[in-house]
mmCIF file of C-alpha atoms in Angstrom:
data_model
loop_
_atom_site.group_PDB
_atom_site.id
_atom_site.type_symbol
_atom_site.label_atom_id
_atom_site.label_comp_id
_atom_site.label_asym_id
_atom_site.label_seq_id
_atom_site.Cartn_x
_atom_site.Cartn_y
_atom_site.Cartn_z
ATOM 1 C CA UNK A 1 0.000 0.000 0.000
ATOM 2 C CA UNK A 2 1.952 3.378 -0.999
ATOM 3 C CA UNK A 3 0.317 6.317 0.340
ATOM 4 C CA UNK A 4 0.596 9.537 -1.655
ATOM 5 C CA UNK A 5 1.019 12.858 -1.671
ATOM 6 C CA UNK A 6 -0.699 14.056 -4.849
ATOM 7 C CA UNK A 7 0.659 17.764 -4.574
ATOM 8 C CA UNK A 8 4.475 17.380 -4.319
ATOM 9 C CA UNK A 9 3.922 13.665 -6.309
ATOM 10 C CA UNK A 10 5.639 11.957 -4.102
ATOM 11 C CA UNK A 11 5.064 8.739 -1.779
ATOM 12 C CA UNK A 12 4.694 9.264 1.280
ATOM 13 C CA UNK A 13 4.681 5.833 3.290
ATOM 14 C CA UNK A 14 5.138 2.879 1.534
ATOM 15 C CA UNK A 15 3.564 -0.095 3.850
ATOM 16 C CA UNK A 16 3.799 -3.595 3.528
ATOM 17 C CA UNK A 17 0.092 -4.753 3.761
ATOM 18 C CA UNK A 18 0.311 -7.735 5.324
ATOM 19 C CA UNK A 19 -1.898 -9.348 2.768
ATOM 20 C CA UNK A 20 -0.441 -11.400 -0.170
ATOM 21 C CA UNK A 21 -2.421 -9.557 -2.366
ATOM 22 C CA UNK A 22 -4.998 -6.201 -1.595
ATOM 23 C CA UNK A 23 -7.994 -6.332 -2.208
ATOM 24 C CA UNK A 24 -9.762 -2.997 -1.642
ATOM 25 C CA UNK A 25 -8.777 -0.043 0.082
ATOM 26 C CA UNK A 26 -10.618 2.506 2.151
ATOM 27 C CA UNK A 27 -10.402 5.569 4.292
ATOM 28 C CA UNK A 28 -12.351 5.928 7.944
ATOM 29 C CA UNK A 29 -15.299 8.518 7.635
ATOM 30 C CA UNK A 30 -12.612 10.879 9.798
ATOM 31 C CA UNK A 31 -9.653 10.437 7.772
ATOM 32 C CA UNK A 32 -7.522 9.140 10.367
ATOM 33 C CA UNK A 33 -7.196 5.890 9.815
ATOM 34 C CA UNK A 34 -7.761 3.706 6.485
ATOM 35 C CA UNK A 35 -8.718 -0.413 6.236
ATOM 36 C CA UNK A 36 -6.926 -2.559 3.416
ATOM 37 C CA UNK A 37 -8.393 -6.306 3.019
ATOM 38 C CA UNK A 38 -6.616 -9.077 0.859
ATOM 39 C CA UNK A 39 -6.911 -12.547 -0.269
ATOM 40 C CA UNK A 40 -5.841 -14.055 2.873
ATOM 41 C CA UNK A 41 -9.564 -12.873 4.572
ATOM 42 C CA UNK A 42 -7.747 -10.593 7.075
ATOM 43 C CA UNK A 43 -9.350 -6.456 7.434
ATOM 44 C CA UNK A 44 -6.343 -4.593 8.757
ATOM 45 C CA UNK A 45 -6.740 -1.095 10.076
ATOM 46 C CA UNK A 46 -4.156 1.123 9.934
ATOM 47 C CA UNK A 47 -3.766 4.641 11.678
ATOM 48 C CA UNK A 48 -1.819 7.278 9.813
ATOM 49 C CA UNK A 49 -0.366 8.683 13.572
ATOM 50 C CA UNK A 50 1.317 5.310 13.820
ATOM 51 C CA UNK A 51 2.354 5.703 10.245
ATOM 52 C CA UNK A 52 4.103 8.791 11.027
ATOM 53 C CA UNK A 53 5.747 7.652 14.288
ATOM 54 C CA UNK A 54 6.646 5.085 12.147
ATOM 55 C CA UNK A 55 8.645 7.150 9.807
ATOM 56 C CA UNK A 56 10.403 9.118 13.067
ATOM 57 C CA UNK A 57 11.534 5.660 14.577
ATOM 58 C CA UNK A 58 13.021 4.621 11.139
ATOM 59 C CA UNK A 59 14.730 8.249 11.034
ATOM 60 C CA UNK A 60 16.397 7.285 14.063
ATOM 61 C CA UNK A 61 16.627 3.091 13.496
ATOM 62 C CA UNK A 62 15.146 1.437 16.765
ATOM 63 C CA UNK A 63 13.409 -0.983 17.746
ATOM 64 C CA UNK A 64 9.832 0.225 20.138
ATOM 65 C CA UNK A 65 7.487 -1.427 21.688
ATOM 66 C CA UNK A 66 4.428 1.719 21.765
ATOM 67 C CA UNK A 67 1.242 0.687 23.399
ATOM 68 C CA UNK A 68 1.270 -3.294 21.933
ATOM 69 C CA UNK A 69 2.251 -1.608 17.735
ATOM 70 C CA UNK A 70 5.665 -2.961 16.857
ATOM 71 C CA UNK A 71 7.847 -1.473 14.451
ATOM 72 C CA UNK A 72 10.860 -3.204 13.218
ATOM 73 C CA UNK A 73 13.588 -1.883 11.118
ATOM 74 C CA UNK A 74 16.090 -3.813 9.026
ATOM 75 C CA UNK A 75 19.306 -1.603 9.535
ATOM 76 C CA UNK A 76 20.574 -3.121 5.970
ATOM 77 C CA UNK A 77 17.726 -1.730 3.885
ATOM 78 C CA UNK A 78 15.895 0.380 5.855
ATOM 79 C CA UNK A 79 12.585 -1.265 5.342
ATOM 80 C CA UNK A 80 10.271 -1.061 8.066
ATOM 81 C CA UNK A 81 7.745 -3.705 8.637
ATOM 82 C CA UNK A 82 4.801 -2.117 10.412
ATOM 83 C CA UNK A 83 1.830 -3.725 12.129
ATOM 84 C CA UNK A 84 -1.524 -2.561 11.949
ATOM 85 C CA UNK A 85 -3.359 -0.453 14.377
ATOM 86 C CA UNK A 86 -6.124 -3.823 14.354
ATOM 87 C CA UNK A 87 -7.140 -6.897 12.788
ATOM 88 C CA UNK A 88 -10.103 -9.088 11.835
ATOM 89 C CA UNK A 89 -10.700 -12.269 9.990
ATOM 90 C CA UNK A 90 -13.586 -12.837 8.029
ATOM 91 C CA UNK A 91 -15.028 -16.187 7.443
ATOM 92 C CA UNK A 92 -15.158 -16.015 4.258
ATOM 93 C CA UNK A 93 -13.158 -14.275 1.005
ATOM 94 C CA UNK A 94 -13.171 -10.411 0.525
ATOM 95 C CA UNK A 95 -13.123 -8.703 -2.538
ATOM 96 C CA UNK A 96 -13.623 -5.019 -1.451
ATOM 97 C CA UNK A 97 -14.575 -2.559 1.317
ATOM 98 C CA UNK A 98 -15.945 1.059 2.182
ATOM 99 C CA UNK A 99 -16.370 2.995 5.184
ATOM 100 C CA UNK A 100 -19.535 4.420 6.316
ATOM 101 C CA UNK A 101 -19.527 8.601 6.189
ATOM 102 C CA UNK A 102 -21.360 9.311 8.925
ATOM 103 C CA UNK A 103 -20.230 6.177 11.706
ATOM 104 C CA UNK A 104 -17.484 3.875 12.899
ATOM 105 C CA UNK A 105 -18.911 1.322 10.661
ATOM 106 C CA UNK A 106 -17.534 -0.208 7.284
ATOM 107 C CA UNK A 107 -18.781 -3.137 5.204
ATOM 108 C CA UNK A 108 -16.985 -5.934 3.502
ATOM 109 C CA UNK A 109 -18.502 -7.449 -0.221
ATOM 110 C CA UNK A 110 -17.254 -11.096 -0.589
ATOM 111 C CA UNK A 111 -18.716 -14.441 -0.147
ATOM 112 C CA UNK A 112 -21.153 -12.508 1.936
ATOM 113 C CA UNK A 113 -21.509 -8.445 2.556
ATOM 114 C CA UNK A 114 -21.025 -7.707 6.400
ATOM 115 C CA UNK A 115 -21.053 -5.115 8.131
ATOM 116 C CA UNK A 116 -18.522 -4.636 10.543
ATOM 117 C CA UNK A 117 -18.124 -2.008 13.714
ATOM 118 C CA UNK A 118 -14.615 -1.250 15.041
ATOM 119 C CA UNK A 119 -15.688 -2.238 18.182
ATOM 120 C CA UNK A 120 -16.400 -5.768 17.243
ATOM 121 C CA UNK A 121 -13.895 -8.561 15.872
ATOM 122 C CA UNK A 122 -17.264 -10.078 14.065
ATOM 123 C CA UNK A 123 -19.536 -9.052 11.937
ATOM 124 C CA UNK A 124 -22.900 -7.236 13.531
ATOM 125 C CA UNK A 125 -24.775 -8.321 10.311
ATOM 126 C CA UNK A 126 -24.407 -10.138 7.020
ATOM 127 C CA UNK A 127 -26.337 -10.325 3.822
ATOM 128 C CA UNK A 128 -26.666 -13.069 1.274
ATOM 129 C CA UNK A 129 -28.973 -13.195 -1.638
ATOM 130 C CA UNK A 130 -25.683 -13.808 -4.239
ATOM 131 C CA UNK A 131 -25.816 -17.500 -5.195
ATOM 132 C CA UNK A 132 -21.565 -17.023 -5.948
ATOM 133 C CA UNK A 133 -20.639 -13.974 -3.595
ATOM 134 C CA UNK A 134 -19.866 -10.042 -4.136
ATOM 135 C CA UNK A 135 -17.954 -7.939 -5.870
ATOM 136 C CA UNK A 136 -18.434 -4.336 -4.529
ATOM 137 C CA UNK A 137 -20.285 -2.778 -1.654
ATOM 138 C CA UNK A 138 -20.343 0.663 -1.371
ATOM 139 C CA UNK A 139 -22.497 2.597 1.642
ATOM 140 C CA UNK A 140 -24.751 5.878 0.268
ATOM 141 C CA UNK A 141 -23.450 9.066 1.161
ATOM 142 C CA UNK A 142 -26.509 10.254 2.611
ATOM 143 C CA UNK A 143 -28.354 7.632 4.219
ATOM 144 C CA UNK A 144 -25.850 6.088 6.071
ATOM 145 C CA UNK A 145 -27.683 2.768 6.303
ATOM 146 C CA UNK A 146 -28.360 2.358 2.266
ATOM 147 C CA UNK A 147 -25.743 0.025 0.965
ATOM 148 C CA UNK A 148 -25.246 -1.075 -2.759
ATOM 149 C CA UNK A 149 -23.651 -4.363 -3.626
ATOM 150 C CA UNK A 150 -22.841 -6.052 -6.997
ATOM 151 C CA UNK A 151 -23.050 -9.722 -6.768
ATOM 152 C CA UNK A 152 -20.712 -12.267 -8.824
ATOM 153 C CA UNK A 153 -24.367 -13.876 -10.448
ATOM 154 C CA UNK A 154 -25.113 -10.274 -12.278
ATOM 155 C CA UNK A 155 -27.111 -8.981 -9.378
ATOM 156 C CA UNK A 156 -27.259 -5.961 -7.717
ATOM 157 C CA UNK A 157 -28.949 -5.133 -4.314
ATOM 158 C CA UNK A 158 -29.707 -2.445 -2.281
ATOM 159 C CA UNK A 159 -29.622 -3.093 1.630
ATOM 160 C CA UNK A 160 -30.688 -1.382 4.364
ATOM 161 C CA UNK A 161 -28.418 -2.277 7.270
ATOM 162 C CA UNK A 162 -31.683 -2.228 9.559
ATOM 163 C CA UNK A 163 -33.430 -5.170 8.143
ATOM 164 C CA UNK A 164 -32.255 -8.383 7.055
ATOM 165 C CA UNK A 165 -33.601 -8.657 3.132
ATOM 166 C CA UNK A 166 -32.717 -6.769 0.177
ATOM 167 C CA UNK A 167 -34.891 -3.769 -0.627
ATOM 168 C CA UNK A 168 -33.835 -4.116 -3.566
ATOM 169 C CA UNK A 169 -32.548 -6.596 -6.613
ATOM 170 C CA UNK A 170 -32.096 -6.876 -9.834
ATOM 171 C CA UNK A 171 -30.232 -8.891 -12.153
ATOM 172 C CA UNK A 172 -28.527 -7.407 -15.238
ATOM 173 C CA UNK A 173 -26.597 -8.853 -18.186
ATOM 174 C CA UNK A 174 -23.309 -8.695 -17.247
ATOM 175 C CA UNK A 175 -21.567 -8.387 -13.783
ATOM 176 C CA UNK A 176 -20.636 -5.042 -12.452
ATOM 177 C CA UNK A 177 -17.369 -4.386 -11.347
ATOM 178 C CA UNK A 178 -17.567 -0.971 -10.251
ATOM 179 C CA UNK A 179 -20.580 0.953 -9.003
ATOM 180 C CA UNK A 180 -21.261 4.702 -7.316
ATOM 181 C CA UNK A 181 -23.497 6.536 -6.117
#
């Protein structure tokens, strides 16, 4: 994951996700933090403070121990190898996330969609109506309960995280690999 900074176009962290191969990519609704999820069904959270402390302790090449986050730095190339802020596993395979504008909430489009709260290593609800899984999921900017997913069969649903069926689905000709609001 390489983390930019589009004005001077430069990089400014580049992270080692953890993942063998990311998935999707997401930043929290306050900016502070942003979730990666791979092909090894892990959601790690990262926190661009630690990032940053991260980048001091490599200026200086030691070893901490900060409130449980290790960072480790390999003097010969100067790689650091950081550990996420937090990490859950999903049951099942992920194929992309998004983060809820409004709450601590994001939701996860894979076998199943969930949707997860940061205060929770398990899902607080899951929907299935894809016969082969997800694709996307992406959460309305407005109603902060509305979200759209595009399922592997050619579907796509609208849920409403307060009940447990689609209020919506339809089934087009061809899957959707990308969808917006």
């Amino acid at each position: 994951i390489i983390l930019w900074d589009i004005m001077n176009k430069q990089p400014i962290f580049n992270i080692n996700s953890k993942h063998e191969f990311v998935k999707g990519l997401c930043f929290s609704n306050t900016g502070s933090e942003f979730i990666s999820v791979g092909d090894d069904k892990k959601i790690n959270i990262w926190s661009k403070n630690h990032l940053y402390e991260q980048q001091l302790i490599s200026e200086n090449s030691k070893i901490i121990n900060n409130n449980n986050d290790k960072f480790m730095i390999n003097q010969t190339s100067n790689l650091i190898d950081y550990i996420p802020y937090n990490t859950y596993l999903s049951s099942g395979s992920l194929e992309s996330i998004d983060h809820n504008y409004l709450s601590k909430q994001f939701c996860t489009a894979g076998e199943v969609v969930s949707i997860w709260d940061y205060n929770s290593n398990k899902p607080i609800t899951t929907f299935k109506n894809s016969s082969d899984g997800f694709l996307k999921a992406k959460y309305n900017f407005v109603e902060e309960n509305i979200i759209l997913a595009s399922g592997m069969d050619r579907s796509v649903s609208i849920y409403d995280a307060r009940i447990k069926t689609p209020t919506h689905n339809v089934v087009l000709n061809n899957k959707s690999a990308a969808m917006c609001w």
